[in-house]
CSV table of N, CA and C in Angstrom, one decimal:
chain,number,residue,atom,x,y,z
M,1141,MET,N,-99.9,132.3,122.4
M,1141,MET,CA,-100.6,133.1,123.4
M,1141,MET,C,-99.7,134.3,123.7
M,1142,LYS,N,-100.3,135.5,123.5
M,1142,LYS,CA,-99.6,136.7,123.9
M,1142,LYS,C,-99.9,137.1,125.3
M,1143,LEU,N,-98.9,137.4,126.1
M,1143,LEU,CA,-99.1,137.8,127.5
M,1143,LEU,C,-99.1,139.3,127.5
M,1144,ASP,N,-100.0,139.9,126.7
M,1144,ASP,CA,-100.0,141.3,126.4
M,1144,ASP,C,-100.9,142.2,127.3
M,1145,THR,N,-101.6,141.5,128.2
M,1145,THR,CA,-102.5,142.3,129.1
M,1145,THR,C,-102.2,141.8,130.5
M,1146,PRO,N,-102.4,142.7,131.5
M,1146,PRO,CA,-102.1,142.3,132.9
M,1146,PRO,C,-103.0,141.1,133.3
M,1147,VAL,N,-104.2,141.0,132.8
M,1147,VAL,CA,-105.0,139.8,133.2
M,1147,VAL,C,-104.4,138.5,132.7
M,1148,LYS,N,-103.9,138.5,131.5
M,1148,LYS,CA,-103.3,137.3,131.0
M,1148,LYS,C,-102.0,137.0,131.7
M,1149,ARG,N,-101.2,138.0,132.0
M,1149,ARG,CA,-100.0,137.7,132.8
M,1149,ARG,C,-100.3,137.2,134.2
M,1150,ILE,N,-101.2,137.8,134.8
M,1150,ILE,CA,-101.6,137.3,136.2
M,1150,ILE,C,-102.1,135.9,136.2
M,1151,ALA,N,-103.0,135.6,135.2
M,1151,ALA,CA,-103.5,134.2,135.1
M,1151,ALA,C,-102.4,133.2,134.8
M,1152,PHE,N,-101.5,133.6,133.9
M,1152,PHE,CA,-100.4,132.7,133.5
M,1152,PHE,C,-99.5,132.5,134.8
M,1153,ASP,N,-99.2,133.5,135.5
M,1153,ASP,CA,-98.4,133.4,136.7
M,1153,ASP,C,-99.1,132.6,137.8
M,1154,ALA,N,-100.4,132.7,137.9
M,1154,ALA,CA,-101.2,131.9,138.9
M,1154,ALA,C,-101.1,130.5,138.5
M,1155,ILE,N,-101.2,130.2,137.2
M,1155,ILE,CA,-101.1,128.8,136.8
M,1155,ILE,C,-99.7,128.2,137.1
M,1156,LEU,N,-98.7,128.9,136.8
M,1156,LEU,CA,-97.3,128.5,137.1
M,1156,LEU,C,-97.1,128.3,138.6
M,1157,LEU,N,-97.6,129.2,139.4
M,1157,LEU,CA,-97.5,129.1,140.9
M,1157,LEU,C,-98.2,127.9,141.4
M,1158,ALA,N,-99.4,127.7,140.8
M,1158,ALA,CA,-100.2,126.5,141.2
M,1158,ALA,C,-99.5,125.2,140.9
M,1159,ILE,N,-98.9,125.2,139.7
M,1159,ILE,CA,-98.1,124.0,139.3
M,1159,ILE,C,-96.9,123.8,140.3
M,1160,LEU,N,-96.2,124.9,140.6
M,1160,LEU,CA,-95.1,124.8,141.6
M,1160,LEU,C,-95.6,124.3,142.9
M,1161,CYS,N,-96.7,124.8,143.4
M,1161,CYS,CA,-97.2,124.4,144.7
M,1161,CYS,C,-97.6,122.9,144.7
M,1162,ALA,N,-98.3,122.5,143.6
M,1162,ALA,CA,-98.8,121.1,143.5
M,1162,ALA,C,-97.7,120.1,143.3
M,1163,LEU,N,-96.7,120.4,142.5
M,1163,LEU,CA,-95.6,119.4,142.2
M,1163,LEU,C,-94.4,119.6,143.1
M,1164,GLY,N,-94.2,120.8,143.7
M,1164,GLY,CA,-93.1,121.0,144.5
M,1164,GLY,C,-93.1,120.2,145.8
M,1165,CYS,N,-94.3,119.9,146.3
M,1165,CYS,CA,-94.4,119.1,147.6
M,1165,CYS,C,-94.2,117.6,147.4
M,1166,LEU,N,-94.3,117.2,146.2
M,1166,LEU,CA,-94.1,115.7,145.9
M,1166,LEU,C,-92.6,115.4,145.9
M,1167,SER,N,-92.2,114.3,146.6
M,1167,SER,CA,-90.8,113.9,146.6
M,1167,SER,C,-90.8,112.4,146.6
M,1168,LEU,N,-89.7,111.9,146.1
M,1168,LEU,CA,-89.5,110.4,146.0
M,1168,LEU,C,-88.4,110.1,146.9
M,1169,PRO,N,-88.6,109.3,148.0
M,1169,PRO,CA,-87.5,109.0,148.9
M,1169,PRO,C,-86.6,107.9,148.2
M,1170,LEU,N,-85.3,108.1,148.2
M,1170,LEU,CA,-84.4,107.2,147.6
M,1170,LEU,C,-83.4,106.6,148.5
M,1171,GLY,N,-83.5,106.9,149.7
M,1171,GLY,CA,-82.6,106.4,150.7
M,1171,GLY,C,-82.7,107.3,152.0
M,1172,GLU,N,-81.8,107.0,152.9
M,1172,GLU,CA,-81.8,107.8,154.1
M,1172,GLU,C,-81.5,109.2,153.9
M,1173,ASN,N,-82.4,110.1,154.2
M,1173,ASN,CA,-82.3,111.5,154.0
M,1173,ASN,C,-82.2,112.0,152.6
M,1174,ILE,N,-82.5,111.2,151.6
M,1174,ILE,CA,-82.4,111.6,150.2
M,1174,ILE,C,-83.9,111.5,149.6
M,1175,LYS,N,-84.4,112.7,149.3
M,1175,LYS,CA,-85.7,112.8,148.7
M,1175,LYS,C,-85.6,113.7,147.5
M,1176,VAL,N,-85.9,113.1,146.3
M,1176,VAL,CA,-85.8,113.9,145.1
M,1176,VAL,C,-87.2,114.5,144.8
M,1177,SER,N,-87.2,115.8,144.7
M,1177,SER,CA,-88.5,116.5,144.5
M,1177,SER,C,-88.5,117.1,143.1
M,1178,LEU,N,-89.7,117.7,142.7
M,1178,LEU,CA,-89.9,118.3,141.4
M,1178,LEU,C,-89.7,119.8,141.5
M,1179,GLN,N,-89.4,120.3,142.6
M,1179,GLN,CA,-89.3,121.8,142.8
M,1179,GLN,C,-88.4,122.4,141.8
M,1180,LEU,N,-87.1,121.9,141.7
M,1180,LEU,CA,-86.2,122.5,140.8
M,1180,LEU,C,-86.6,122.4,139.3
M,1181,LEU,N,-87.2,121.3,139.0
M,1181,LEU,CA,-87.7,121.1,137.6
M,1181,LEU,C,-88.7,122.2,137.3
M,1182,VAL,N,-89.6,122.4,138.2
M,1182,VAL,CA,-90.7,123.4,137.9
M,1182,VAL,C,-90.1,124.8,137.9
M,1183,ILE,N,-89.1,125.1,138.7
M,1183,ILE,CA,-88.4,126.4,138.7
M,1183,ILE,C,-87.7,126.6,137.3
M,1184,PHE,N,-87.1,125.5,136.8
M,1184,PHE,CA,-86.4,125.6,135.5
M,1184,PHE,C,-87.5,126.0,134.4
M,1185,VAL,N,-88.6,125.3,134.5
M,1185,VAL,CA,-89.6,125.5,133.5
M,1185,VAL,C,-90.2,126.9,133.6
M,1186,ILE,N,-90.4,127.4,134.8
M,1186,ILE,CA,-90.9,128.8,135.0
M,1186,ILE,C,-89.9,129.7,134.4
M,1187,GLY,N,-88.6,129.5,134.7
M,1187,GLY,CA,-87.6,130.4,134.3
M,1187,GLY,C,-87.4,130.4,132.7
M,1188,LEU,N,-87.6,129.3,132.1
M,1188,LEU,CA,-87.5,129.2,130.7
M,1188,LEU,C,-88.7,129.6,129.9
M,1189,LEU,N,-89.9,129.5,130.6
M,1189,LEU,CA,-91.2,129.7,130.0
M,1189,LEU,C,-91.7,131.1,130.1
M,1190,ASN,N,-91.6,131.6,131.3
M,1190,ASN,CA,-92.1,133.0,131.6
M,1190,ASN,C,-91.2,134.0,131.1
M,1191,PRO,N,-91.7,134.9,130.2
M,1191,PRO,CA,-90.8,135.9,129.6
M,1191,PRO,C,-90.5,137.1,130.4
M,1192,TYR,N,-91.1,137.2,131.6
M,1192,TYR,CA,-91.0,138.4,132.4
M,1192,TYR,C,-90.2,138.1,133.7
M,1193,LEU,N,-89.2,138.9,133.9
M,1193,LEU,CA,-88.4,138.8,135.1
M,1193,LEU,C,-89.2,139.0,136.4
M,1194,VAL,N,-90.0,140.1,136.4
M,1194,VAL,CA,-90.8,140.5,137.5
M,1194,VAL,C,-91.8,139.3,137.9
M,1195,ASP,N,-92.4,138.8,136.8
M,1195,ASP,CA,-93.4,137.7,137.1
M,1195,ASP,C,-92.7,136.5,137.7
M,1196,SER,N,-91.5,136.1,137.2
M,1196,SER,CA,-90.8,135.0,137.8
M,1196,SER,C,-90.4,135.2,139.2
M,1197,LEU,N,-90.1,136.5,139.5
M,1197,LEU,CA,-89.8,136.8,140.9
M,1197,LEU,C,-91.0,136.7,141.8
M,1198,ILE,N,-92.1,137.2,141.3
M,1198,ILE,CA,-93.4,137.1,142.0
M,1198,ILE,C,-93.8,135.7,142.3
M,1199,ILE,N,-93.7,134.8,141.3
M,1199,ILE,CA,-94.0,133.4,141.5
M,1199,ILE,C,-93.1,132.8,142.6
M,1200,SER,N,-91.8,132.9,142.4
M,1200,SER,CA,-90.9,132.3,143.4
M,1200,SER,C,-91.0,132.8,144.8
M,1201,PHE,N,-91.2,134.1,144.9
M,1201,PHE,CA,-91.3,134.7,146.2
M,1201,PHE,C,-92.7,134.4,146.9
M,1202,SER,N,-93.7,134.3,146.0
M,1202,SER,CA,-95.0,133.8,146.6
M,1202,SER,C,-94.9,132.4,147.1
M,1203,TYR,N,-94.2,131.5,146.3
M,1203,TYR,CA,-94.0,130.2,146.8
M,1203,TYR,C,-93.3,130.1,148.1
M,1204,LEU,N,-92.3,130.9,148.3
M,1204,LEU,CA,-91.5,131.0,149.5
M,1204,LEU,C,-92.5,131.4,150.6
M,1205,LEU,N,-93.2,132.5,150.4
M,1205,LEU,CA,-94.1,133.0,151.5
M,1205,LEU,C,-95.2,132.0,151.8
M,1206,ILE,N,-95.9,131.4,150.8
M,1206,ILE,CA,-96.9,130.4,151.1
M,1206,ILE,C,-96.4,129.2,151.9
M,1207,GLY,N,-95.2,128.8,151.5
M,1207,GLY,CA,-94.6,127.6,152.2
M,1207,GLY,C,-94.1,127.9,153.6
M,1208,LEU,N,-94.1,129.1,154.0
M,1208,LEU,CA,-93.8,129.4,155.4
M,1208,LEU,C,-95.0,128.9,156.3
M,1209,PHE,N,-96.2,128.9,155.7
M,1209,PHE,CA,-97.4,128.6,156.5
M,1209,PHE,C,-98.1,127.3,156.1
M,1210,LEU,N,-98.0,126.9,154.8
M,1210,LEU,CA,-98.7,125.7,154.3
M,1210,LEU,C,-97.6,124.7,153.8
M,1211,PRO,N,-97.9,123.4,154.0
M,1211,PRO,CA,-96.9,122.4,153.6
M,1211,PRO,C,-96.8,122.1,152.1
M,1212,ILE,N,-96.2,123.0,151.4
M,1212,ILE,CA,-96.0,122.9,150.0
M,1212,ILE,C,-94.6,122.7,149.5
M,1213,TYR,N,-93.7,122.6,150.5
M,1213,TYR,CA,-92.3,122.3,150.2
M,1213,TYR,C,-92.1,120.8,150.0
M,1214,ALA,N,-91.0,120.4,149.5
M,1214,ALA,CA,-90.7,119.0,149.3
M,1214,ALA,C,-91.0,118.2,150.5
M,1215,GLY,N,-91.7,117.1,150.3
M,1215,GLY,CA,-92.0,116.2,151.4
M,1215,GLY,C,-93.2,116.7,152.2
M,1216,PHE,N,-93.9,117.6,151.7
M,1216,PHE,CA,-95.1,118.3,152.4
M,1216,PHE,C,-94.6,119.0,153.6
M,1217,ASN,N,-93.5,119.7,153.5
M,1217,ASN,CA,-92.9,120.5,154.7
M,1217,ASN,C,-93.4,121.9,154.5
M,1218,ALA,N,-93.3,122.6,155.6
M,1218,ALA,CA,-93.6,124.0,155.7
M,1218,ALA,C,-92.7,124.7,156.7
M,1219,GLY,N,-92.5,126.0,156.6
M,1219,GLY,CA,-91.7,126.7,157.5
M,1219,GLY,C,-90.2,126.7,157.2
M,1220,ILE,N,-89.5,127.1,158.2
M,1220,ILE,CA,-88.0,127.2,158.0
M,1220,ILE,C,-87.4,125.9,158.5
M,1221,THR,N,-86.9,125.1,157.6
M,1221,THR,CA,-86.2,123.9,157.9
M,1221,THR,C,-84.7,124.0,157.5
M,1222,PRO,N,-83.9,122.9,157.7
M,1222,PRO,CA,-82.6,123.0,157.2
M,1222,PRO,C,-82.4,123.2,155.7
M,1223,THR,N,-83.5,122.8,154.9
M,1223,THR,CA,-83.4,122.9,153.5
M,1223,THR,C,-84.1,124.2,153.0
M,1224,PHE,N,-84.5,125.1,153.8
M,1224,PHE,CA,-85.2,126.3,153.4
M,1224,PHE,C,-84.3,127.2,152.5
M,1225,GLY,N,-83.0,127.1,152.7
M,1225,GLY,CA,-82.1,127.9,151.8
M,1225,GLY,C,-82.3,127.5,150.3
M,1226,PHE,N,-82.7,126.3,150.0
M,1226,PHE,CA,-82.9,126.0,148.6
M,1226,PHE,C,-84.1,126.7,148.0
M,1227,VAL,N,-85.1,126.9,148.9
M,1227,VAL,CA,-86.3,127.7,148.4
M,1227,VAL,C,-85.9,129.2,148.2
M,1228,VAL,N,-85.0,129.7,149.1
M,1228,VAL,CA,-84.5,131.0,149.0
M,1228,VAL,C,-83.7,131.1,147.7
M,1229,GLY,N,-83.0,130.0,147.4
M,1229,GLY,CA,-82.2,130.0,146.1
M,1229,GLY,C,-83.1,130.1,144.9
M,1230,PHE,N,-84.3,129.6,145.0
M,1230,PHE,CA,-85.2,129.7,143.8
M,1230,PHE,C,-85.5,131.1,143.5
M,1231,VAL,N,-85.7,131.9,144.5
M,1231,VAL,CA,-85.9,133.4,144.3
M,1231,VAL,C,-84.7,134.1,143.7
M,1232,ILE,N,-83.6,133.6,144.0
M,1232,ILE,CA,-82.3,134.2,143.4
M,1232,ILE,C,-82.1,133.6,142.0
M,1233,ALA,N,-82.4,132.4,141.8
M,1233,ALA,CA,-82.1,131.7,140.6
M,1233,ALA,C,-82.9,132.2,139.4
M,1234,LEU,N,-84.2,132.5,139.6
M,1234,LEU,CA,-85.0,133.0,138.5
M,1234,LEU,C,-84.5,134.2,137.8
M,1235,PRO,N,-84.1,135.3,138.6
M,1235,PRO,CA,-83.6,136.5,137.9
M,1235,PRO,C,-82.2,136.1,137.2
M,1236,THR,N,-81.5,135.2,137.8
M,1236,THR,CA,-80.2,134.8,137.2
M,1236,THR,C,-80.4,134.2,135.9
M,1237,MET,N,-81.5,133.3,135.8
M,1237,MET,CA,-81.8,132.7,134.5
M,1237,MET,C,-82.2,133.7,133.5
M,1238,LYS,N,-82.9,134.7,133.9
M,1238,LYS,CA,-83.3,135.8,132.9
M,1238,LYS,C,-82.1,136.5,132.4
M,1239,LEU,N,-81.2,136.8,133.3
M,1239,LEU,CA,-79.9,137.5,132.9
M,1239,LEU,C,-79.1,136.7,131.9
M,1240,VAL,N,-79.0,135.4,132.2
M,1240,VAL,CA,-78.3,134.5,131.2
M,1240,VAL,C,-79.1,134.4,129.9
M,1241,GLY,N,-80.4,134.4,130.0
M,1241,GLY,CA,-81.2,134.3,128.8
M,1241,GLY,C,-81.1,135.4,127.9
M,1242,MET,N,-80.6,136.5,128.4
M,1242,MET,CA,-80.4,137.7,127.5
M,1242,MET,C,-79.3,137.6,126.5
M,1243,ALA,N,-78.4,136.6,126.8
M,1243,ALA,CA,-77.3,136.4,125.9
M,1243,ALA,C,-77.8,135.9,124.6
M,1244,LYS,N,-77.6,136.7,123.5
M,1244,LYS,CA,-78.2,136.3,122.2
M,1244,LYS,C,-77.2,135.7,121.2
M,1245,LYS,N,-76.0,135.6,121.7
M,1245,LYS,CA,-75.0,135.1,120.7
M,1245,LYS,C,-74.7,133.6,120.8
M,1246,MET,N,-75.7,132.9,121.4
M,1246,MET,CA,-75.5,131.4,121.4
M,1246,MET,C,-76.8,130.7,121.0
M,1247,PRO,N,-76.7,129.5,120.5
M,1247,PRO,CA,-77.9,128.8,120.1
M,1247,PRO,C,-78.9,128.7,121.3
M,1248,GLU,N,-80.1,128.6,120.9
M,1248,GLU,CA,-81.2,128.7,121.9
M,1248,GLU,C,-81.1,127.5,122.9
M,1249,ILE,N,-80.9,126.3,122.4
M,1249,ILE,CA,-80.8,125.1,123.4
M,1249,ILE,C,-79.6,125.3,124.3
M,1250,LEU,N,-78.5,125.7,123.8
M,1250,LEU,CA,-77.3,125.9,124.7
M,1250,LEU,C,-77.6,127.0,125.7
M,1251,ASN,N,-78.3,128.1,125.3
M,1251,ASN,CA,-78.7,129.1,126.2
M,1251,ASN,C,-79.6,128.6,127.3
M,1252,MET,N,-80.6,127.8,126.9
M,1252,MET,CA,-81.5,127.2,127.9
M,1252,MET,C,-80.8,126.3,128.9
M,1253,VAL,N,-79.9,125.5,128.4
M,1253,VAL,CA,-79.1,124.6,129.3
M,1253,VAL,C,-78.3,125.4,130.3
M,1254,LEU,N,-77.6,126.4,129.7
M,1254,LEU,CA,-76.8,127.3,130.5
M,1254,LEU,C,-77.6,128.0,131.6
M,1255,GLN,N,-78.8,128.5,131.3
M,1255,GLN,CA,-79.6,129.1,132.3
M,1255,GLN,C,-79.9,128.1,133.4
M,1256,CYS,N,-80.3,126.9,133.1
M,1256,CYS,CA,-80.6,125.9,134.1
M,1256,CYS,C,-79.3,125.5,134.9
M,1257,LEU,N,-78.2,125.4,134.3
M,1257,LEU,CA,-77.0,125.1,135.0
M,1257,LEU,C,-76.6,126.2,136.0
M,1258,ILE,N,-76.7,127.4,135.6
M,1258,ILE,CA,-76.3,128.5,136.5
M,1258,ILE,C,-77.3,128.6,137.6
M,1259,ALA,N,-78.6,128.4,137.3
M,1259,ALA,CA,-79.7,128.4,138.3
M,1259,ALA,C,-79.4,127.3,139.3
M,1260,THR,N,-79.0,126.2,138.9
M,1260,THR,CA,-78.7,125.0,139.8
M,1260,THR,C,-77.6,125.4,140.7
M,1261,ILE,N,-76.5,126.0,140.2
M,1261,ILE,CA,-75.4,126.4,141.0
M,1261,ILE,C,-75.9,127.5,142.1
M,1262,VAL,N,-76.7,128.4,141.7
M,1262,VAL,CA,-77.2,129.4,142.6
M,1262,VAL,C,-78.0,128.8,143.7
M,1263,VAL,N,-78.9,127.8,143.3
M,1263,VAL,CA,-79.7,127.2,144.3
M,1263,VAL,C,-78.8,126.3,145.3
M,1264,TYR,N,-77.9,125.6,144.7
M,1264,TYR,CA,-77.0,124.8,145.6
M,1264,TYR,C,-76.2,125.7,146.6
M,1265,ILE,N,-75.7,126.8,146.1
M,1265,ILE,CA,-74.9,127.7,147.0
M,1265,ILE,C,-75.8,128.2,148.1
M,1266,ALA,N,-77.0,128.7,147.8
M,1266,ALA,CA,-77.9,129.2,148.8
M,1266,ALA,C,-78.4,128.1,149.8
M,1267,GLY,N,-78.7,127.0,149.2
M,1267,GLY,CA,-79.2,125.9,150.0
M,1267,GLY,C,-78.1,125.3,151.0
M,1268,ALA,N,-76.9,125.1,150.4
M,1268,ALA,CA,-75.8,124.6,151.3
M,1268,ALA,C,-75.4,125.6,152.3
M,1269,LEU,N,-75.3,126.9,152.0
M,1269,LEU,CA,-74.9,127.9,152.9
M,1269,LEU,C,-75.9,128.0,154.1
M,1270,PHE,N,-77.2,128.0,153.7
M,1270,PHE,CA,-78.2,128.1,154.7
M,1270,PHE,C,-78.2,126.9,155.6
M,1271,MET,N,-78.1,125.7,155.0
M,1271,MET,CA,-78.1,124.4,155.8
M,1271,MET,C,-76.9,124.4,156.8
M,1272,TYR,N,-75.7,124.9,156.3
M,1272,TYR,CA,-74.6,124.9,157.2
M,1272,TYR,C,-74.8,125.8,158.4
M,1273,LEU,N,-75.3,127.0,158.1
M,1273,LEU,CA,-75.5,128.0,159.1
M,1273,LEU,C,-76.6,127.6,160.1
M,1274,TYR,N,-77.7,127.0,159.5
M,1274,TYR,CA,-78.8,126.6,160.3
M,1274,TYR,C,-78.5,125.5,161.3
M,1275,LEU,N,-77.8,124.5,160.8
M,1275,LEU,CA,-77.5,123.3,161.6
M,1275,LEU,C,-76.4,123.7,162.6
M,1276,ASN,N,-75.4,124.4,162.2
M,1276,ASN,CA,-74.4,124.8,163.2
M,1276,ASN,C,-74.9,125.8,164.2
M,1277,GLY,N,-75.9,126.6,163.8
M,1277,GLY,CA,-76.6,127.5,164.7
M,1277,GLY,C,-77.4,126.8,165.8
M,1278,LYS,N,-77.9,125.6,165.4
M,1278,LYS,CA,-78.6,124.8,166.4
M,1278,LYS,C,-77.8,123.9,167.2
M,1279,GLY,N,-76.4,124.0,167.1
M,1279,GLY,CA,-75.5,123.2,167.9
M,1279,GLY,C,-75.2,121.9,167.3
M,1280,ILE,N,-75.6,121.6,166.0
M,1280,ILE,CA,-75.3,120.4,165.3
M,1280,ILE,C,-74.1,120.6,164.5
M,1281,ASP,N,-73.0,119.9,164.8
M,1281,ASP,CA,-71.7,120.1,164.1
M,1281,ASP,C,-71.7,119.5,162.7
M,1282,TYR,N,-71.9,120.4,161.7
M,1282,TYR,CA,-71.9,120.0,160.3
M,1282,TYR,C,-70.8,120.7,159.6
M,1283,SER,N,-69.9,120.0,159.0
M,1283,SER,CA,-68.8,120.6,158.3
M,1283,SER,C,-69.3,121.0,156.9
M,1284,VAL,N,-68.6,121.8,156.2
M,1284,VAL,CA,-69.0,122.2,154.8
M,1284,VAL,C,-69.0,120.9,154.0
M,1285,VAL,N,-68.0,120.0,154.1
M,1285,VAL,CA,-68.0,118.8,153.3
M,1285,VAL,C,-69.2,117.9,153.6
M,1286,LYS,N,-69.6,117.8,154.9
M,1286,LYS,CA,-70.7,117.0,155.2
M,1286,LYS,C,-72.0,117.6,154.6
M,1287,VAL,N,-72.1,118.9,154.6
M,1287,VAL,CA,-73.3,119.5,154.0
M,1287,VAL,C,-73.3,119.2,152.5
M,1288,LEU,N,-72.2,119.4,151.9
M,1288,LEU,CA,-72.1,119.1,150.4
M,1288,LEU,C,-72.5,117.6,150.1
M,1289,MET,N,-72.0,116.7,151.0
M,1289,MET,CA,-72.2,115.3,150.7
M,1289,MET,C,-73.7,114.9,151.0
M,1290,VAL,N,-74.4,115.7,151.9
M,1290,VAL,CA,-75.8,115.4,152.2
M,1290,VAL,C,-76.7,116.1,151.3
M,1291,ALA,N,-76.4,117.4,151.0
M,1291,ALA,CA,-77.4,118.3,150.4
M,1291,ALA,C,-77.2,118.4,148.9
M,1292,ILE,N,-76.0,118.1,148.3
M,1292,ILE,CA,-75.8,118.4,146.9
M,1292,ILE,C,-75.4,117.1,146.1
M,1293,VAL,N,-74.3,116.5,146.6
M,1293,VAL,CA,-73.8,115.4,145.8
M,1293,VAL,C,-74.8,114.3,145.4
M,1294,PRO,N,-75.6,113.8,146.3
M,1294,PRO,CA,-76.6,112.8,145.9
M,1294,PRO,C,-77.6,113.3,144.8
M,1295,TYR,N,-77.8,114.6,144.7
M,1295,TYR,CA,-78.8,115.1,143.8
M,1295,TYR,C,-78.3,115.5,142.4
M,1296,LEU,N,-77.0,115.4,142.2
M,1296,LEU,CA,-76.4,115.9,140.9
M,1296,LEU,C,-76.9,115.2,139.7
M,1297,PRO,N,-77.0,113.8,139.7
M,1297,PRO,CA,-77.6,113.2,138.5
M,1297,PRO,C,-79.0,113.5,138.3
M,1298,PHE,N,-79.8,113.6,139.3
M,1298,PHE,CA,-81.2,113.9,139.2
M,1298,PHE,C,-81.4,115.3,138.7
M,1299,ASP,N,-80.6,116.2,139.2
M,1299,ASP,CA,-80.8,117.6,138.7
M,1299,ASP,C,-80.3,117.8,137.3
M,1300,ALA,N,-79.3,117.0,136.8
M,1300,ALA,CA,-78.9,117.0,135.4
M,1300,ALA,C,-80.1,116.5,134.6
M,1301,ALA,N,-80.8,115.5,135.0
M,1301,ALA,CA,-81.9,115.0,134.3
M,1301,ALA,C,-83.0,116.0,134.2
M,1302,LYS,N,-83.2,116.7,135.3
M,1302,LYS,CA,-84.2,117.8,135.4
M,1302,LYS,C,-84.0,118.9,134.4
M,1303,ILE,N,-82.7,119.2,134.2
M,1303,ILE,CA,-82.3,120.2,133.2
M,1303,ILE,C,-82.8,119.7,131.8
M,1304,VAL,N,-82.4,118.5,131.4
M,1304,VAL,CA,-82.8,118.0,130.1
M,1304,VAL,C,-84.3,118.0,129.9
M,1305,ILE,N,-85.1,117.5,131.0
M,1305,ILE,CA,-86.5,117.5,130.9
M,1305,ILE,C,-87.1,118.9,130.8
M,1306,ALA,N,-86.5,119.8,131.6
M,1306,ALA,CA,-87.0,121.2,131.5
M,1306,ALA,C,-86.8,121.9,130.2
M,1307,VAL,N,-85.7,121.6,129.6
M,1307,VAL,CA,-85.5,122.2,128.3
M,1307,VAL,C,-86.4,121.7,127.2
M,1308,ILE,N,-86.6,120.4,127.2
M,1308,ILE,CA,-87.5,119.7,126.3
M,1308,ILE,C,-89.0,120.2,126.5
M,1309,VAL,N,-89.4,120.2,127.8
M,1309,VAL,CA,-90.8,120.6,128.1
M,1309,VAL,C,-91.0,122.1,127.8
M,1310,SER,N,-90.1,122.9,128.2
M,1310,SER,CA,-90.2,124.4,127.9
M,1310,SER,C,-90.2,124.7,126.5
M,1311,LYS,N,-89.4,124.1,125.7
M,1311,LYS,CA,-89.4,124.3,124.3
M,1311,LYS,C,-90.7,123.9,123.6
M,1312,ALA,N,-91.2,122.8,124.0
M,1312,ALA,CA,-92.5,122.3,123.5
M,1312,ALA,C,-93.7,123.2,123.9
M,1313,LEU,N,-93.6,123.6,125.2
M,1313,LEU,CA,-94.7,124.5,125.7
M,1313,LEU,C,-94.6,125.9,125.0
M,1314,ARG,N,-93.4,126.4,124.8
M,1314,ARG,CA,-93.3,127.7,124.1
M,1314,ARG,C,-93.9,127.6,122.7
M,1315,LYS,N,-93.6,126.5,122.0
M,1315,LYS,CA,-94.2,126.4,120.7
M,1315,LYS,C,-95.7,126.2,120.7
M,1316,ALA,N,-96.2,125.4,121.7
M,1316,ALA,CA,-97.7,125.2,121.8
M,1316,ALA,C,-98.4,126.4,122.2
M,1317,LEU,N,-97.8,127.2,123.1
M,1317,LEU,CA,-98.5,128.4,123.6
M,1317,LEU,C,-98.1,129.7,122.8
M,1318,GLY,N,-97.2,129.6,121.9
M,1318,GLY,CA,-96.8,130.7,121.0
M,1318,GLY,C,-96.0,131.8,121.8
M,1319,ILE,N,-95.2,131.4,122.8
M,1319,ILE,CA,-94.4,132.3,123.6
M,1319,ILE,C,-93.1,132.5,122.9
M,1320,GLN,N,-92.7,133.7,122.7
M,1320,GLN,CA,-91.4,134.0,122.1
M,1320,GLN,C,-90.3,133.8,123.1
M,1321,TYR,N,-89.2,133.2,122.7
M,1321,TYR,CA,-88.1,132.9,123.6
M,1321,TYR,C,-87.3,134.2,124.0
M,1322,ARG,N,-86.9,135.0,123.1
M,1322,ARG,CA,-86.2,136.2,123.5
M,1322,ARG,C,-86.8,137.5,123.1
């Protein structure tokens, strides 16, 4: 599939945004305050699948704006919550993935994994920073270590699995849809 016309690009973007909205709100509770969602997995797939930086930004920013008013964030949440920084991180992560994706001197799989790893770090930084500022701004005393232990450490193995799944799924979808990698 060539995304060579504006109509095809818009349709493709709309499908990716719909998938993000539909799957992003689903989460699996694994313990007290630990919910594993599919948001980051879908962000990885969008970043690896969509060949256009602008389109990836439009999708992630649209998701952020829609989620301010409709419950499409993890756990069917909406608005600005302590975890809103992670959604902001998605908007920053996608262009970062595209920049890393431009590196042509490494094998394709390694490049895809590196894109996802760097995107994960970007999302973690944005999410943890926002959570720290948000909670401490509300008078809740949260140290940096506590934010890391609550918002990042429990999710590391799940996010590593999401990277593997995203690379496999994206590679298969690129082949099936005929989307060029670089």
